[in-house]
Each structure stands twice: as structure tokens, then as C-alpha cells.
Coordinates of C-alpha atoms in Angstrom, one line a residue:
M1 CA 13.8 -10.3 -23.9
P2 CA 11.1 -8.6 -26.2
R3 CA 12.0 -5.1 -27.5
N4 CA 8.7 -3.6 -26.4
T5 CA 9.1 -4.3 -22.7
K6 CA 7.9 -0.9 -21.7
T7 CA 4.6 -1.4 -23.6
I8 CA 4.2 -4.8 -22.1
L9 CA 4.7 -3.4 -18.6
F10 CA 2.3 -0.6 -19.3
L11 CA -0.5 -2.9 -20.5
L12 CA 0.0 -5.4 -17.7
A13 CA -0.1 -2.5 -15.2
A14 CA -3.3 -1.3 -16.9
L15 CA -4.8 -4.8 -16.7
N16 CA -3.8 -4.9 -13.0
F17 CA -5.4 -1.5 -12.5
T18 CA -8.8 -2.8 -13.5
H19 CA -8.4 -6.1 -11.8
I20 CA -7.3 -4.5 -8.5
L21 CA -9.9 -1.8 -8.7
D22 CA -12.7 -4.4 -9.0
F23 CA -11.4 -6.1 -5.8
M24 CA -10.5 -3.0 -3.9
I25 CA -13.8 -1.1 -4.5
M26 CA -15.8 -3.8 -2.8
M27 CA -14.2 -3.0 0.6
P28 CA -14.8 0.8 0.8
L29 CA -18.4 0.1 -0.4
G30 CA -19.2 -1.4 3.0
N31 CA -20.8 1.7 4.3
Y32 CA -22.9 1.8 1.1
L33 CA -23.9 -1.9 0.8
M34 CA -24.7 -2.6 4.5
P35 CA -27.5 0.0 4.7
F36 CA -28.6 -0.5 1.0
F37 CA -29.2 -4.3 1.5
S38 CA -29.8 -4.1 5.2
I39 CA -27.0 -6.6 5.9
N40 CA -24.7 -7.1 8.9
P41 CA -20.9 -7.0 8.9
K42 CA -20.7 -10.8 8.5
Q43 CA -22.9 -10.7 5.3
F44 CA -20.7 -7.9 4.0
T45 CA -17.5 -9.8 4.5
N46 CA -19.2 -12.7 2.6
L47 CA -19.3 -10.4 -0.4
V48 CA -15.6 -9.6 0.0
G49 CA -14.6 -13.2 0.7
A50 CA -16.7 -14.7 -2.0
Y51 CA -14.5 -13.3 -4.7
T52 CA -11.2 -14.4 -3.1
L53 CA -12.5 -17.9 -2.1
S54 CA -13.7 -18.5 -5.7
A55 CA -10.4 -17.1 -7.0
A56 CA -8.4 -19.4 -4.6
I57 CA -10.2 -22.5 -5.9
S58 CA -9.8 -21.6 -9.6
G59 CA -6.2 -20.7 -9.1
F60 CA -5.5 -24.0 -7.5
A61 CA -7.2 -25.9 -10.2
A62 CA -5.4 -23.9 -12.9
A63 CA -2.0 -24.9 -11.5
F64 CA -2.4 -28.4 -12.9
F65 CA -2.6 -27.3 -16.6
V66 CA -1.5 -23.7 -17.2
D67 CA 2.1 -24.5 -17.9
R68 CA 1.0 -26.5 -21.0
F69 CA -0.4 -23.4 -22.7
D70 CA 0.6 -20.0 -24.0
R71 CA 0.6 -17.6 -21.0
K72 CA -0.9 -14.8 -23.2
K73 CA -3.9 -16.9 -24.2
V74 CA -4.6 -18.0 -20.6
L75 CA -4.4 -14.4 -19.5
I76 CA -6.8 -13.0 -22.1
I77 CA -9.4 -15.8 -21.6
A78 CA -9.3 -15.3 -17.8
Y79 CA -9.5 -11.5 -18.1
S80 CA -12.5 -11.7 -20.5
G81 CA -14.4 -14.0 -18.1
F82 CA -13.5 -11.7 -15.2
L83 CA -14.9 -8.7 -17.0
V84 CA -18.2 -10.6 -17.6
G85 CA -18.5 -11.3 -13.9
T86 CA -17.7 -7.7 -13.0
L87 CA -20.4 -6.4 -15.4
A88 CA -22.8 -8.8 -13.7
C89 CA -21.9 -7.2 -10.3
G90 CA -22.8 -3.8 -11.7
L91 CA -26.2 -5.1 -12.9
A92 CA -27.0 -7.2 -9.8
P93 CA -30.3 -6.1 -8.2
S94 CA -30.1 -8.0 -4.9
Y95 CA -27.6 -9.2 -2.3
H96 CA -27.7 -12.8 -3.4
L97 CA -27.3 -12.0 -7.1
L98 CA -24.4 -9.8 -6.2
L99 CA -22.8 -12.6 -4.2
L100 CA -23.2 -14.9 -7.1
A101 CA -21.7 -12.4 -9.5
R102 CA -18.7 -12.0 -7.1
L103 CA -18.2 -15.8 -7.3
V104 CA -18.2 -15.7 -11.1
A105 CA -15.7 -12.8 -11.2
G106 CA -13.4 -14.5 -8.8
L107 CA -13.5 -17.8 -10.7
F108 CA -11.8 -16.1 -13.6
G109 CA -10.0 -13.4 -11.6
G110 CA -8.1 -16.1 -9.7
L111 CA -6.1 -16.9 -12.9
I112 CA -5.0 -13.4 -13.7
G113 CA -2.5 -12.6 -11.0
A114 CA -0.5 -15.7 -11.5
Q115 CA -0.3 -15.2 -15.2
V116 CA 0.9 -11.6 -14.8
L117 CA 3.6 -12.6 -12.4
S118 CA 4.7 -15.5 -14.6
I119 CA 4.9 -13.3 -17.7
I120 CA 7.1 -10.8 -15.8
S121 CA 9.2 -13.5 -14.4
D122 CA 9.7 -15.1 -17.8
I123 CA 10.6 -11.8 -19.5
F124 CA 12.8 -10.2 -16.8
P125 CA 15.8 -11.8 -15.1
Y126 CA 15.9 -11.8 -11.3
E127 CA 18.3 -8.9 -11.0
E128 CA 15.7 -6.6 -12.8
R129 CA 12.5 -8.2 -11.5
G130 CA 12.1 -5.9 -8.5
K131 CA 11.9 -2.9 -10.8
A132 CA 9.5 -4.7 -13.2
M133 CA 7.2 -6.0 -10.5
G134 CA 7.3 -2.6 -8.9
A135 CA 6.1 -1.0 -12.2
V136 CA 3.3 -3.4 -12.6
M137 CA 2.3 -3.4 -9.0
S138 CA 2.2 0.4 -9.0
A139 CA -1.2 -0.2 -10.6
F140 CA -2.4 -0.8 -7.0
A141 CA -1.3 2.8 -6.3
V142 CA -3.1 4.2 -9.3
A143 CA -6.2 2.2 -8.4
S144 CA -6.1 3.7 -4.9
T145 CA -5.2 7.2 -6.0
F146 CA -7.6 7.7 -8.9
G147 CA -9.7 4.6 -9.2
V148 CA -11.2 4.2 -5.8
P149 CA -11.9 7.9 -5.1
F150 CA -13.5 8.3 -8.6
A151 CA -15.4 5.0 -8.2
L152 CA -16.7 6.2 -4.8
Y153 CA -17.6 9.5 -6.4
L154 CA -19.7 7.6 -8.9
A155 CA -21.3 5.6 -6.1
N156 CA -22.2 8.9 -4.4
I157 CA -23.8 10.6 -7.4
I158 CA -25.2 7.5 -9.2
S159 CA -25.3 4.3 -7.2
W160 CA -23.0 1.6 -5.9
H161 CA -23.5 -0.3 -9.2
A162 CA -21.6 2.4 -11.2
P163 CA -18.0 1.4 -10.1
F164 CA -18.3 -2.2 -11.4
I165 CA -19.7 -1.0 -14.7
L166 CA -16.8 1.4 -15.0
V167 CA -14.3 -1.4 -14.5
A168 CA -16.0 -3.6 -17.1
V169 CA -16.0 -0.8 -19.7
L170 CA -12.3 0.0 -19.2
G171 CA -11.4 -3.7 -19.3
L172 CA -13.3 -4.3 -22.6
A173 CA -11.3 -1.5 -24.2
L174 CA -8.0 -3.0 -23.0
V175 CA -8.5 -6.6 -24.3
P176 CA -7.6 -5.9 -28.0
L177 CA -4.5 -4.0 -27.0
L178 CA -3.3 -6.9 -24.8
N179 CA -3.9 -9.3 -27.7
K180 CA -1.9 -7.1 -30.1
H181 CA 1.1 -6.1 -28.0
I182 CA 1.8 -9.0 -25.6
P183 CA 3.8 -11.7 -27.4
A184 CA 3.1 -15.4 -27.2
I185 CA 4.9 -16.8 -24.3
T186 CA 5.5 -20.5 -25.0
A187 CA 9.2 -21.1 -24.2
H188 CA 8.2 -22.7 -20.9
I189 CA 6.2 -25.4 -22.6
D190 CA 7.8 -28.9 -22.5
T191 CA 6.2 -30.9 -25.2
S192 CA 8.4 -33.9 -24.5
E193 CA 6.6 -34.7 -21.2
E194 CA 3.3 -36.6 -21.1
A195 CA 0.5 -34.7 -19.5
R196 CA 0.4 -35.6 -15.9
P197 CA -1.7 -33.0 -14.0
M198 CA -1.0 -34.3 -10.5
K199 CA 2.7 -34.1 -11.1
V200 CA 2.5 -30.4 -10.7
L201 CA 1.2 -30.7 -7.2
T202 CA 3.5 -33.6 -6.2
E203 CA 6.5 -31.7 -7.3
V204 CA 5.6 -28.7 -5.3
L205 CA 4.8 -30.7 -2.2
A206 CA 8.1 -32.5 -2.6
N207 CA 10.0 -29.2 -2.6
R208 CA 10.2 -27.9 1.0
K209 CA 11.3 -24.4 -0.2
Q210 CA 8.3 -24.1 -2.5
V211 CA 5.8 -25.2 0.2
L212 CA 7.2 -22.7 2.6
A213 CA 7.2 -20.0 0.0
L214 CA 3.5 -20.6 -0.6
L215 CA 2.8 -20.5 3.1
F216 CA 4.8 -17.2 3.3
S217 CA 2.8 -15.7 0.5
G218 CA -0.5 -16.6 2.1
L219 CA 0.5 -15.2 5.5
I220 CA 1.5 -11.9 3.9
M221 CA -1.9 -11.5 2.3
M222 CA -3.9 -12.6 5.3
G223 CA -2.1 -10.3 7.7
H224 CA -2.6 -7.4 5.3
F225 CA -6.2 -7.8 4.5
L226 CA -7.5 -8.5 8.0
I227 CA -7.9 -4.8 8.7
I228 CA -8.9 -3.5 5.2
P229 CA -12.6 -4.4 4.8
F230 CA -13.6 -2.2 7.8
I231 CA -11.4 0.8 7.3
N232 CA -14.2 2.9 5.8
P233 CA -17.0 1.7 8.1
F234 CA -14.8 2.3 11.1
M235 CA -13.8 5.8 10.0
E236 CA -17.4 6.8 9.3
F237 CA -19.5 4.9 11.9
N238 CA -17.0 5.1 14.8
L239 CA -14.9 8.2 14.2
G240 CA -17.5 10.4 12.4
Y241 CA -15.6 11.1 9.2
T242 CA -18.0 11.7 6.2
K243 CA -18.4 9.7 3.0
S244 CA -16.7 12.5 1.2
Q245 CA -13.6 12.3 3.5
T246 CA -13.0 8.5 3.7
P247 CA -12.0 8.2 0.0
L248 CA -9.1 10.5 0.8
V249 CA -7.5 7.5 2.6
Y250 CA -7.1 5.8 -0.8
L251 CA -6.1 8.9 -2.6
V252 CA -3.2 9.6 -0.2
G253 CA -2.4 5.9 0.1
G254 CA -2.4 5.5 -3.6
V255 CA 0.0 8.3 -4.2
A256 CA 2.3 6.9 -1.5
S257 CA 2.1 3.4 -2.9
F258 CA 2.9 4.6 -6.5
F259 CA 6.2 6.1 -5.4
A260 CA 6.9 3.3 -3.0
A261 CA 6.4 0.6 -5.6
N262 CA 8.8 2.1 -8.0
I263 CA 11.4 3.5 -5.6
L264 CA 11.4 0.5 -3.2
G265 CA 11.4 -1.9 -6.2
R266 CA 14.7 -0.3 -7.4
F267 CA 16.1 -0.2 -3.9
A268 CA 15.3 -3.9 -3.6
D269 CA 17.3 -4.7 -6.8
K270 CA 20.2 -2.6 -5.6
Y271 CA 20.4 -3.4 -1.8
G272 CA 18.7 -6.7 -1.5
K273 CA 15.0 -7.7 -1.6
L274 CA 15.1 -9.4 1.8
K275 CA 16.6 -6.4 3.4
V276 CA 13.9 -4.0 2.1
F277 CA 11.2 -6.6 2.9
S278 CA 12.4 -6.9 6.5
I279 CA 12.5 -3.2 7.1
C280 CA 9.0 -2.7 5.6
I281 CA 7.2 -5.5 7.4
F282 CA 8.8 -4.7 10.7
L283 CA 7.9 -1.0 10.6
S284 CA 4.4 -1.8 9.4
L285 CA 3.6 -3.6 12.7
A286 CA 3.4 -0.3 14.6
M287 CA 1.2 1.2 11.9
V288 CA -1.3 -1.7 12.1
Y289 CA -1.6 -1.1 15.9
I290 CA -2.1 2.6 15.5
L291 CA -4.7 2.4 12.7
T292 CA -6.8 -0.2 14.4
N293 CA -6.8 1.7 17.7
L294 CA -7.3 5.1 16.0
P295 CA -8.9 7.9 18.0
K296 CA -10.7 10.9 16.4
W297 CA -7.5 12.8 15.4
P298 CA -7.3 15.6 12.8
L299 CA -8.0 14.2 9.3
A300 CA -4.6 15.4 8.0
L301 CA -2.8 13.4 10.7
V302 CA -4.9 10.3 10.0
L303 CA -4.2 10.5 6.2
A304 CA -0.5 10.9 6.9
L305 CA -0.5 7.7 9.0
F306 CA -2.4 5.8 6.3
G307 CA 0.1 7.1 3.7
I308 CA 3.0 5.6 5.8
W309 CA 1.1 2.3 6.1
F310 CA 0.5 2.1 2.4
V311 CA 4.2 2.7 1.7
L312 CA 5.3 -0.1 4.0
A313 CA 2.6 -2.5 2.8
T314 CA 3.6 -1.9 -0.9
G315 CA 7.3 -2.3 -0.1
R316 CA 6.8 -5.7 1.6
G317 CA 4.4 -6.8 -1.2
V318 CA 6.7 -6.0 -4.1
T319 CA 9.8 -7.6 -2.5
A320 CA 7.9 -10.7 -1.2
Q321 CA 6.6 -11.6 -4.7
A322 CA 9.9 -11.0 -6.3
M323 CA 11.5 -13.4 -3.9
V324 CA 8.7 -16.0 -4.2
S325 CA 8.9 -16.0 -8.0
N326 CA 12.5 -17.2 -7.8
V327 CA 12.0 -20.5 -6.0
V328 CA 11.0 -22.3 -9.2
E329 CA 12.4 -22.7 -12.7
P330 CA 10.7 -21.1 -15.6
A331 CA 9.2 -24.4 -17.1
K332 CA 7.2 -24.9 -13.9
R333 CA 6.7 -21.3 -12.9
G334 CA 3.1 -21.0 -14.3
G335 CA 1.8 -23.9 -12.2
F336 CA 3.7 -22.7 -9.1
M337 CA 2.6 -19.1 -9.4
S338 CA -1.0 -20.4 -9.8
F339 CA -0.7 -22.1 -6.5
N340 CA 0.9 -18.9 -5.2
S341 CA -2.0 -16.9 -6.4
S342 CA -4.4 -19.4 -4.9
L343 CA -2.8 -19.2 -1.5
Q344 CA -2.8 -15.4 -1.7
Q345 CA -6.5 -15.4 -2.5
F346 CA -7.2 -18.0 0.2
G347 CA -5.3 -15.8 2.7
T348 CA -7.4 -12.8 1.7
S349 CA -10.6 -14.8 1.8
A350 CA -9.7 -16.2 5.3
A351 CA -9.0 -12.7 6.4
S352 CA -12.4 -11.5 5.2
F353 CA -14.3 -14.3 6.9
I354 CA -12.3 -14.0 10.1
A355 CA -13.0 -10.2 10.2
G356 CA -16.7 -10.9 9.7
L357 CA -16.7 -13.3 12.6
L358 CA -14.8 -11.0 15.0
V359 CA -16.3 -7.6 14.1
V360 CA -19.9 -6.8 15.0
N361 CA -21.9 -3.6 15.0
D362 CA -23.9 -2.1 18.0
A363 CA -27.4 -0.7 17.9
E364 CA -26.0 2.7 16.7
G365 CA -24.1 1.1 13.8
R366 CA -20.6 1.4 15.3
I367 CA -18.0 -1.2 14.5
L368 CA -16.9 -3.2 17.6
H369 CA -13.7 -5.3 18.1
Y370 CA -11.8 -3.7 15.1
E371 CA -8.7 -3.6 17.3
W372 CA -8.8 -7.4 17.6
L373 CA -8.2 -7.6 13.9
G374 CA -5.1 -5.4 14.4
Y375 CA -3.6 -7.7 17.0
L376 CA -4.2 -10.8 14.9
S377 CA -2.7 -9.0 11.9
I378 CA 0.4 -8.2 13.9
I379 CA 0.9 -11.9 15.0
I380 CA 0.5 -13.2 11.4
L381 CA 2.9 -10.6 9.9
L382 CA 5.4 -11.4 12.6
A383 CA 5.2 -15.1 11.6
A384 CA 5.7 -14.1 7.9
F385 CA 8.7 -12.0 8.9
V386 CA 10.4 -14.9 10.7
L387 CA 9.5 -17.3 7.8
G388 CA 10.8 -14.9 5.2
R389 CA 14.2 -14.4 7.0
Y390 CA 14.6 -18.2 7.2
L391 CA 13.4 -19.0 3.7
F392 CA 15.2 -16.3 1.6
G393 CA 18.2 -15.6 3.8
K394 CA 20.7 -17.1 1.3
M395 CA 18.8 -16.5 -2.0
E396 CA 20.6 -13.3 -2.9
Q397 CA 24.0 -14.7 -2.2
V398 CA 23.5 -16.9 -5.3
P399 CA 24.9 -15.1 -8.3
K400 CA 22.8 -16.9 -10.9
P401 CA 19.8 -15.1 -12.5
S402 CA 18.0 -18.4 -12.9
A403 CA 15.6 -19.8 -10.2
V404 CA 16.8 -21.3 -7.0
S405 CA 15.2 -24.6 -6.1

């Protein structure tokens, strides 16, 4: 284990912050982009889904070769390409050019998540992985707490282009630090084997546990992101909250997620990842129902409900990925985690496109059928709950820190 693990975690969390902020900021920009480009909800979800669809394709393709290279080099190349795509988003003058830029950003962004998870899994043993992943995934909380509200503030005072330019500038400053402090990670490379790209896929498909783990991961993301793209439009156009109030959802949710990622990650290491996952996902079902059938309640109560939902979503996400990372040995982890990232992106993309098909707006601009997304999310998360209990039920009874196949 490298001596500077805290520095590595901090830099990976900072990278995750910019990566997640780029993805997250598109969704609350719905009530900016739809009137700016005069587009409907389906066209807006195309902007959200374009990134994740492109990322799913590139992540799938990368799985065939990433385990033959230094994880650090793959990460830096992918991150650099992602920043170029993000900058293009910030400079896009039209809907179609923005759509193209999102495809480019996703093409490289699809490689980032798998490399981050693989690096953590290679450096930290399973018994400490919940805490490590919680630390890195707390970047989601920071992006929600500070990134999204500040980005929306820039969108209010400048334009919707500003948040993407902000991400690109922050990322460009981070690249040399990543290159300096993250060590080369090559121990997983097996130079004795002849390059056989399709072997990666055939080995995964031949392993029932790995196939189910990928399905599990995709279901978690799909169930989660079904309701996210229309949170801001629903709150503004249906419930009457203002553009200055809706960013508070991400501020409160981000603070809640920050503490949840770190505290629940430690709890998961101590009491069992499956136990914490099961509690979080089961309790989150009620929150999904409430938030997608939300009446005009006092803002403080609404923010408290979103805070609870963010806590539960973060808890299930941290524990789910810690469990998934342990179904494959280190030498094959990069390829598997690329498939995992691809399935996550595909689940997110499918959620965006389904949301665009189900949700419409009326003549007054209100969002209709948002509650349908909630019901579908509950069904999918229930399926993930059952699959997770079946798949990982005996994993933590195994005393070895190495992967379980």
C-alpha cells in the first residue's frame, strides 16, 4: 500500500468532484435549457442521456484492453479528453452542438469511474474499502453542496454556459497534480498472457456471479436516476419554487451525502456492507414515493425530505460498489469494472430516455406524469434489493481480503 494514501484519496475525490459536477449540473439546468433552446422534455433528456449512452459504449469497449495498461495513464488520458468535451459544452452555441459535445465528454468520461474504483480496489483491502470508497464518493456530496449551487448561481448571473467552463478550468488545474502524486499501478498486468481482447468478455459471461453483479449495478443506477432529471423542473413549474430556491435541494442533499458517505462507509466496514445496503435501499423506497408525489409543502420540510433521500441513496451507492468490486480478482478488475461502469452508465442513460418518454409538459409548462417515474423507480430498486441479498449474502462470511469469484 502506498504511503501517501490520503493524498491519493484526496486527488481522486477532487477528480470525482469535477467529473460528477459535469454530469450533475446538466440535470438541474433543465429549467434553463428548455426555455433557452425552446425544447421539450424529451429533447432535454436526450442531452442528459447522450453523455451516459456515449459513456456506456466507451466503457464497454475499454473493458477489452484496460487491464493491459497502467491504470494511472488510462485515467489521465481519459480525464484529459473528458475536459476537452466539457469545455466544448461550455462553448456550444446551439442545442445540436451541445448534444454533440455531451457525446464527446461521455466518450472519455465513461472510462473515468472504472479506473477510479479499480485504483481504490487495488490499493485498499476489502476490509478498508468501504471507508476508502466513502471518502472518494463523498465528492458527490461536495459537488451537490458547493458545486451545483455555485454553478447554478453562475448560470443565473452569467449564462448556462458558465458551469461547464468552470469544470474545465478546475480539471485542467488538477491534471498535473494527478500525474505527480498518483503512482503507476501496474501490478495487475499479466505480461505472460497473449492479448486476447474477447477473453475479457467471455470470462465475465462465464462467471454467473459477475454477470449478476453487473445487472445489480445497472439496476441501482437506473432506479436512482429515473427521478433526478425532473426534480428542478417539477419543483419550479409544478410547485412554484423559484430558481433561487431549487439549488437548496442540492446544498442540503450534498451536506447530508458528505456525512453519509463517510459515516455509512465506516459502518459498512464494521457491521457489514450488505446490512447497511439493505437498510438504506429499503428505507429509500418510501422517500421515492413521497418526493415524486410531493405537494406544495413548506420549503424547510421539502429540503429535509430531500436530505433524508440523499443520505439513503449515498449509503446504498457506497456499499453496493464496495460489494461489486469484490467479485473479481485484481488482475481482471480493470476490465470488469469497465463493464461495471458501462452498465451503470447504460442504466443512467436508460433512465433518462425513459423519463423523457413518460414525462410531458402541458400548455402552461407544468410537468405531467412525474409520479409514474417514482413508481417505476420503486419497482427497479426492489428488484436490486432482492438481487443484492441473493448475490452478496455469503460474501462477508468469507474471511479472505482477496476477491471472491
